[in-house]
């Protein structure tokens, strides 16, 4: 699985908890949005993270 910015943005739009976590990361660590998105991906999505299945579902073609 690889990081795709547009998929990560869609996942955050669809999930209020992730959106809140993104804002917290930006504020706590002074990160720009792109860096905060990557940090959130690695902490919450990649390697069996809580949101991995939702992220992978965005990669599936629509029926």
CSV table of C-alpha atoms in Angstrom, one decimal:
chain,number,residue,atom,x,y,z
A,1,UNK,CA,0.0,0.0,0.0
A,2,UNK,CA,1.4,3.4,-0.8
A,3,UNK,CA,0.5,7.0,0.2
A,4,UNK,CA,-1.7,8.8,-2.3
A,5,UNK,CA,-2.4,12.4,-1.3
A,6,UNK,CA,-5.9,12.5,-2.9
A,7,UNK,CA,-7.0,9.3,-1.3
A,8,UNK,CA,-5.8,10.5,2.1
A,9,UNK,CA,-7.7,13.8,1.6
A,10,UNK,CA,-10.9,11.9,0.7
A,11,UNK,CA,-10.5,9.7,3.8
A,12,UNK,CA,-10.2,12.8,6.0
A,13,UNK,CA,-13.2,14.4,4.4
A,14,UNK,CA,-15.2,11.3,5.1
A,15,UNK,CA,-14.1,10.9,8.7
A,16,UNK,CA,-14.6,13.6,11.3
A,17,UNK,CA,-12.2,12.0,13.8
A,18,UNK,CA,-9.4,12.0,11.3
A,19,UNK,CA,-10.1,15.6,10.4
A,20,UNK,CA,-9.9,16.6,14.0
A,21,UNK,CA,-6.6,14.6,14.4
A,22,UNK,CA,-5.2,16.4,11.3
A,23,UNK,CA,-5.9,19.8,12.9
A,24,UNK,CA,-4.3,18.7,16.1
A,25,UNK,CA,-1.2,17.5,14.4
A,26,UNK,CA,-0.8,20.8,12.5
A,27,UNK,CA,-1.3,22.8,15.7
A,28,UNK,CA,0.8,20.7,18.1
A,29,UNK,CA,3.8,20.2,15.8
A,30,UNK,CA,3.5,23.3,13.6
A,31,UNK,CA,3.3,21.1,10.5
A,32,UNK,CA,2.2,22.2,7.0
A,33,UNK,CA,-0.9,20.4,5.7
A,34,UNK,CA,1.1,18.1,3.4
A,35,UNK,CA,3.4,16.9,6.1
A,36,UNK,CA,0.6,16.5,8.6
A,37,UNK,CA,-1.3,14.3,6.0
A,38,UNK,CA,1.8,12.1,5.6
A,39,UNK,CA,2.2,11.8,9.4
A,40,UNK,CA,-1.4,10.9,9.8
A,41,UNK,CA,-1.2,8.3,7.1
A,42,UNK,CA,1.8,6.6,8.8
A,43,UNK,CA,0.3,6.8,12.2
A,44,UNK,CA,-3.4,5.9,11.5
A,45,UNK,CA,-3.5,4.1,8.1
A,46,UNK,CA,-0.3,2.3,7.1
A,47,UNK,CA,0.8,-1.1,8.5
A,48,UNK,CA,-2.6,-2.3,9.8
A,49,UNK,CA,-3.7,1.0,11.2
A,50,UNK,CA,-7.2,1.7,12.4
A,51,UNK,CA,-8.2,3.3,9.0
A,52,UNK,CA,-6.3,0.9,6.6
A,53,UNK,CA,-9.4,-0.8,5.3
A,54,UNK,CA,-11.3,2.4,4.7
A,55,UNK,CA,-8.2,3.8,2.8
A,56,UNK,CA,-7.9,0.7,0.7
A,57,UNK,CA,-11.6,0.8,-0.1
A,58,UNK,CA,-11.0,4.2,-1.8
A,59,UNK,CA,-8.7,2.5,-4.2
A,60,UNK,CA,-11.3,0.1,-5.4
A,61,UNK,CA,-13.1,0.9,-8.7
A,62,UNK,CA,-16.7,2.1,-8.3
A,63,UNK,CA,-19.4,-0.3,-9.4
